[in-house]
Amino acid sequence: MAIRNIVKMGDPILRKVCKPVTQFDGKLASLLDDLKDTLHKAEGLGLAAPQVGILKRVCIVEYEDAYYELVNPVLISSSGSCKDNEGCLSVPGFRGIVERPQFIEVEYFDRAGEKHRVQAEGYFARVFLHEMDHLDGILFADKMIRKIVDR
Ligand code: ZN
């Protein structure tokens, strides 16, 4: 387990479309463990593999008491919409108001290659969608309808 460096906006790595995971091996497990350590150190709500320079469809979400490791996540359905503020460990210095669905259902694999589904709502759904956007090279700053500058 290790803390990895978080890539910041401006680095072309964050703009790439990540590749699906095909091998559920020790390397994947190490990546997930490192993402968790790195997220805890940075005190964020989620972290995606491209944010540590790995172009794989892997991200983690930690919101309130829930912790999810998502491998090859796919948005199955979404409904409603809500606007709320969000920030990103790769985008220091400002947050923004982003409109996203209120309810979502996501299908994903765990580190052992088992398929799961999760439903999420409100800010919890927002964290999932934010992290999944990273896997397609999308940052919240691309979608924000209003910028909020810190301090
Ligand atoms: Zn982010």
PDB file of C-alpha atoms and ligand atoms in Angstrom:
ATOM      1  CA  MET A   1       0.000   0.000   0.000  1.00  0.00           C
ATOM      2  CA  ALA A   2       1.220   3.433  -0.873  1.00  0.00           C
ATOM      3  CA  ILE A   3       0.211   7.011  -1.330  1.00  0.00           C
ATOM      4  CA  ARG A   4       0.368   7.972  -4.992  1.00  0.00           C
ATOM      5  CA  ASN A   5       0.747  11.445  -6.500  1.00  0.00           C
ATOM      6  CA  ILE A   6      -2.476  13.086  -7.626  1.00  0.00           C
ATOM      7  CA  VAL A   7      -2.301  14.459 -11.153  1.00  0.00           C
ATOM      8  CA  LYS A   8      -3.600  18.026 -11.543  1.00  0.00           C
ATOM      9  CA  MET A   9      -5.746  19.656 -14.255  1.00  0.00           C
ATOM     10  CA  GLY A  10      -3.590  20.608 -17.212  1.00  0.00           C
ATOM     11  CA  ASP A  11      -1.951  17.186 -17.336  1.00  0.00           C
ATOM     12  CA  PRO A  12      -3.092  15.418 -20.549  1.00  0.00           C
ATOM     13  CA  ILE A  13      -3.483  12.134 -18.589  1.00  0.00           C
ATOM     14  CA  LEU A  14      -6.744  13.493 -17.158  1.00  0.00           C
ATOM     15  CA  ARG A  15      -8.171  13.913 -20.681  1.00  0.00           C
ATOM     16  CA  LYS A  16      -7.699  10.327 -21.881  1.00  0.00           C
ATOM     17  CA  VAL A  17     -10.426   7.700 -22.138  1.00  0.00           C
ATOM     18  CA  CYS A  18      -9.428   4.862 -19.799  1.00  0.00           C
ATOM     19  CA  LYS A  19      -9.251   1.214 -20.860  1.00  0.00           C
ATOM     20  CA  PRO A  20     -11.419  -1.511 -19.316  1.00  0.00           C
ATOM     21  CA  VAL A  21      -9.816  -3.831 -16.775  1.00  0.00           C
ATOM     22  CA  THR A  22      -9.436  -7.348 -18.166  1.00  0.00           C
ATOM     23  CA  GLN A  23      -7.308  -8.942 -15.452  1.00  0.00           C
ATOM     24  CA  PHE A  24      -8.558  -9.111 -11.885  1.00  0.00           C
ATOM     25  CA  ASP A  25      -5.144  -9.706 -10.414  1.00  0.00           C
ATOM     26  CA  GLY A  26      -2.791  -8.531  -7.690  1.00  0.00           C
ATOM     27  CA  LYS A  27      -1.906  -5.455  -9.688  1.00  0.00           C
ATOM     28  CA  LEU A  28      -5.551  -4.369  -9.656  1.00  0.00           C
ATOM     29  CA  ALA A  29      -5.760  -5.052  -5.908  1.00  0.00           C
ATOM     30  CA  SER A  30      -2.642  -2.919  -5.299  1.00  0.00           C
ATOM     31  CA  LEU A  31      -4.074  -0.100  -7.384  1.00  0.00           C
ATOM     32  CA  LEU A  32      -7.316  -0.173  -5.369  1.00  0.00           C
ATOM     33  CA  ASP A  33      -5.431  -0.249  -2.061  1.00  0.00           C
ATOM     34  CA  ASP A  34      -3.268   2.670  -3.170  1.00  0.00           C
ATOM     35  CA  LEU A  35      -6.295   4.647  -4.336  1.00  0.00           C
ATOM     36  CA  LYS A  36      -7.856   4.168  -0.898  1.00  0.00           C
ATOM     37  CA  ASP A  37      -4.703   5.289   0.933  1.00  0.00           C
ATOM     38  CA  THR A  38      -4.301   8.254  -1.388  1.00  0.00           C
ATOM     39  CA  LEU A  39      -7.956   9.261  -0.968  1.00  0.00           C
ATOM     40  CA  HIS A  40      -7.702   9.093   2.821  1.00  0.00           C
ATOM     41  CA  LYS A  41      -4.549  11.211   2.848  1.00  0.00           C
ATOM     42  CA  ALA A  42      -6.188  13.792   0.584  1.00  0.00           C
ATOM     43  CA  GLU A  43      -9.508  13.655   2.487  1.00  0.00           C
ATOM     44  CA  GLY A  44     -11.685  13.421  -0.611  1.00  0.00           C
ATOM     45  CA  LEU A  45     -14.928  11.589  -1.383  1.00  0.00           C
ATOM     46  CA  GLY A  46     -13.683   9.710  -4.398  1.00  0.00           C
ATOM     47  CA  LEU A  47     -10.680   9.060  -6.578  1.00  0.00           C
ATOM     48  CA  ALA A  48     -10.259   7.622 -10.065  1.00  0.00           C
ATOM     49  CA  ALA A  49      -7.260   5.722 -11.455  1.00  0.00           C
ATOM     50  CA  PRO A  50      -6.376   8.395 -14.062  1.00  0.00           C
ATOM     51  CA  GLN A  51      -5.942  10.847 -11.169  1.00  0.00           C
ATOM     52  CA  VAL A  52      -2.910   8.806 -10.143  1.00  0.00           C
ATOM     53  CA  GLY A  53      -1.791   8.408 -13.750  1.00  0.00           C
ATOM     54  CA  ILE A  54      -3.265   4.952 -14.456  1.00  0.00           C
ATOM     55  CA  LEU A  55      -5.512   4.808 -17.527  1.00  0.00           C
ATOM     56  CA  LYS A  56      -7.795   2.002 -16.309  1.00  0.00           C
ATOM     57  CA  ARG A  57     -11.548   2.082 -15.667  1.00  0.00           C
ATOM     58  CA  VAL A  58     -11.186   1.939 -11.896  1.00  0.00           C
ATOM     59  CA  CYS A  59     -12.442   4.359  -9.260  1.00  0.00           C
ATOM     60  CA  ILE A  60     -13.413   4.431  -5.613  1.00  0.00           C
ATOM     61  CA  VAL A  61     -16.158   6.253  -3.754  1.00  0.00           C
ATOM     62  CA  GLU A  62     -16.298   6.881  -0.030  1.00  0.00           C
ATOM     63  CA  TYR A  63     -19.351   8.720   1.140  1.00  0.00           C
ATOM     64  CA  GLU A  64     -20.618   8.767   4.718  1.00  0.00           C
ATOM     65  CA  ASP A  65     -20.476   5.104   5.845  1.00  0.00           C
ATOM     66  CA  ALA A  66     -20.287   3.588   2.381  1.00  0.00           C
ATOM     67  CA  TYR A  67     -17.142   2.583   0.533  1.00  0.00           C
ATOM     68  CA  TYR A  68     -17.227   1.270  -3.026  1.00  0.00           C
ATOM     69  CA  GLU A  69     -14.528  -0.017  -5.325  1.00  0.00           C
ATOM     70  CA  LEU A  70     -15.754   0.235  -8.899  1.00  0.00           C
ATOM     71  CA  VAL A  71     -14.063  -1.634 -11.716  1.00  0.00           C
ATOM     72  CA  ASN A  72     -15.440  -1.062 -15.254  1.00  0.00           C
ATOM     73  CA  PRO A  73     -18.485   0.829 -13.901  1.00  0.00           C
ATOM     74  CA  VAL A  74     -21.398   1.479 -16.282  1.00  0.00           C
ATOM     75  CA  LEU A  75     -24.328   3.821 -15.741  1.00  0.00           C
ATOM     76  CA  ILE A  76     -27.444   1.646 -16.218  1.00  0.00           C
ATOM     77  CA  SER A  77     -30.122   4.250 -15.570  1.00  0.00           C
ATOM     78  CA  SER A  78     -30.563   7.742 -14.257  1.00  0.00           C
ATOM     79  CA  SER A  79     -33.469  10.036 -13.497  1.00  0.00           C
ATOM     80  CA  GLY A  80     -34.261  13.448 -12.104  1.00  0.00           C
ATOM     81  CA  SER A  81     -31.774  16.238 -11.832  1.00  0.00           C
ATOM     82  CA  CYS A  82     -30.199  18.380  -9.170  1.00  0.00           C
ATOM     83  CA  LYS A  83     -27.662  21.152  -8.973  1.00  0.00           C
ATOM     84  CA  ASP A  84     -25.044  21.136  -6.260  1.00  0.00           C
ATOM     85  CA  ASN A  85     -21.459  22.167  -5.742  1.00  0.00           C
ATOM     86  CA  GLU A  86     -18.521  19.856  -6.234  1.00  0.00           C
ATOM     87  CA  GLY A  87     -14.783  19.949  -6.253  1.00  0.00           C
ATOM     88  CA  CYS A  88     -11.967  17.647  -7.304  1.00  0.00           C
ATOM     89  CA  LEU A  89      -8.602  16.641  -5.881  1.00  0.00           C
ATOM     90  CA  SER A  90      -7.173  17.213  -9.382  1.00  0.00           C
ATOM     91  CA  VAL A  91      -8.684  20.702  -9.648  1.00  0.00           C
ATOM     92  CA  PRO A  92      -7.387  22.725  -6.692  1.00  0.00           C
ATOM     93  CA  GLY A  93      -8.502  26.287  -6.034  1.00  0.00           C
ATOM     94  CA  PHE A  94     -12.148  26.238  -7.032  1.00  0.00           C
ATOM     95  CA  ARG A  95     -15.411  24.363  -6.896  1.00  0.00           C
ATOM     96  CA  GLY A  96     -18.400  24.627  -9.176  1.00  0.00           C
ATOM     97  CA  ILE A  97     -22.142  24.090  -9.434  1.00  0.00           C
ATOM     98  CA  VAL A  98     -22.866  21.083 -11.636  1.00  0.00           C
ATOM     99  CA  GLU A  99     -26.229  19.687 -12.717  1.00  0.00           C
ATOM    100  CA  ARG A 100     -26.442  15.890 -12.445  1.00  0.00           C
ATOM    101  CA  PRO A 101     -29.149  13.211 -12.168  1.00  0.00           C
ATOM    102  CA  GLN A 102     -30.800  12.759  -8.776  1.00  0.00           C
ATOM    103  CA  PHE A 103     -31.047   8.962  -8.969  1.00  0.00           C
ATOM    104  CA  ILE A 104     -28.699   6.509 -10.669  1.00  0.00           C
ATOM    105  CA  GLU A 105     -28.076   2.818 -10.983  1.00  0.00           C
ATOM    106  CA  VAL A 106     -24.556   1.634 -11.722  1.00  0.00           C
ATOM    107  CA  GLU A 107     -23.264  -1.791 -12.655  1.00  0.00           C
ATOM    108  CA  TYR A 108     -19.650  -2.542 -11.794  1.00  0.00           C
ATOM    109  CA  PHE A 109     -17.186  -5.298 -10.950  1.00  0.00           C
ATOM    110  CA  ASP A 110     -15.389  -5.693  -7.657  1.00  0.00           C
ATOM    111  CA  ARG A 111     -11.678  -6.535  -7.320  1.00  0.00           C
ATOM    112  CA  ALA A 112     -12.468 -10.257  -7.538  1.00  0.00           C
ATOM    113  CA  GLY A 113     -14.335  -9.851 -10.834  1.00  0.00           C
ATOM    114  CA  GLU A 114     -17.830 -10.277  -9.363  1.00  0.00           C
ATOM    115  CA  LYS A 115     -20.534  -8.141 -10.916  1.00  0.00           C
ATOM    116  CA  HIS A 116     -22.693  -5.885  -8.699  1.00  0.00           C
ATOM    117  CA  ARG A 117     -25.311  -3.186  -8.984  1.00  0.00           C
ATOM    118  CA  VAL A 118     -25.741  -0.172  -6.756  1.00  0.00           C
ATOM    119  CA  GLN A 119     -28.391   2.514  -6.614  1.00  0.00           C
ATOM    120  CA  ALA A 120     -27.469   5.957  -5.400  1.00  0.00           C
ATOM    121  CA  GLU A 121     -29.263   9.217  -4.835  1.00  0.00           C
ATOM    122  CA  GLY A 122     -28.428  12.869  -4.352  1.00  0.00           C
ATOM    123  CA  TYR A 123     -24.854  13.732  -3.377  1.00  0.00           C
ATOM    124  CA  PHE A 124     -23.927  10.043  -3.212  1.00  0.00           C
ATOM    125  CA  ALA A 125     -24.975   9.674  -6.880  1.00  0.00           C
ATOM    126  CA  ARG A 126     -23.011  12.832  -7.661  1.00  0.00           C
ATOM    127  CA  VAL A 127     -19.773  11.342  -6.319  1.00  0.00           C
ATOM    128  CA  PHE A 128     -20.244   8.200  -8.431  1.00  0.00           C
ATOM    129  CA  LEU A 129     -20.906  10.248 -11.584  1.00  0.00           C
ATOM    130  CA  HIS A 130     -17.992  12.596 -10.922  1.00  0.00           C
ATOM    131  CA  GLU A 131     -15.583   9.663 -10.564  1.00  0.00           C
ATOM    132  CA  MET A 132     -17.000   7.840 -13.589  1.00  0.00           C
ATOM    133  CA  ASP A 133     -16.575  11.020 -15.675  1.00  0.00           C
ATOM    134  CA  HIS A 134     -12.831  10.861 -14.906  1.00  0.00           C
ATOM    135  CA  LEU A 135     -12.701   7.502 -16.714  1.00  0.00           C
ATOM    136  CA  ASP A 136     -13.788   9.296 -19.896  1.00  0.00           C
ATOM    137  CA  GLY A 137     -11.444  12.255 -19.481  1.00  0.00           C
ATOM    138  CA  ILE A 138     -14.169  14.588 -18.219  1.00  0.00           C
ATOM    139  CA  LEU A 139     -13.696  17.008 -15.321  1.00  0.00           C
ATOM    140  CA  PHE A 140     -16.413  18.789 -13.336  1.00  0.00           C
ATOM    141  CA  ALA A 141     -14.962  22.067 -14.585  1.00  0.00           C
ATOM    142  CA  ASP A 142     -16.161  21.104 -18.105  1.00  0.00           C
ATOM    143  CA  LYS A 143     -19.749  20.802 -16.884  1.00  0.00           C
ATOM    144  CA  MET A 144     -20.062  23.491 -14.240  1.00  0.00           C
ATOM    145  CA  ILE A 145     -22.700  26.126 -14.705  1.00  0.00           C
ATOM    146  CA  ARG A 146     -21.128  28.406 -12.113  1.00  0.00           C
ATOM    147  CA  LYS A 147     -17.618  28.599 -10.681  1.00  0.00           C
ATOM    148  CA  ILE A 148     -17.081  29.034  -6.963  1.00  0.00           C
ATOM    149  CA  VAL A 149     -13.626  30.352  -6.085  1.00  0.00           C
ATOM    150  CA  ASP A 150     -12.299  29.352  -2.678  1.00  0.00           C
ATOM    151  CA  ARG A 151     -11.924  32.250  -0.226  1.00  0.00           C
TER     152      ARG A 151
HETATM  153 ZN    ZN B   1     -12.392  14.508  -9.520  1.00  0.00          ZN
END
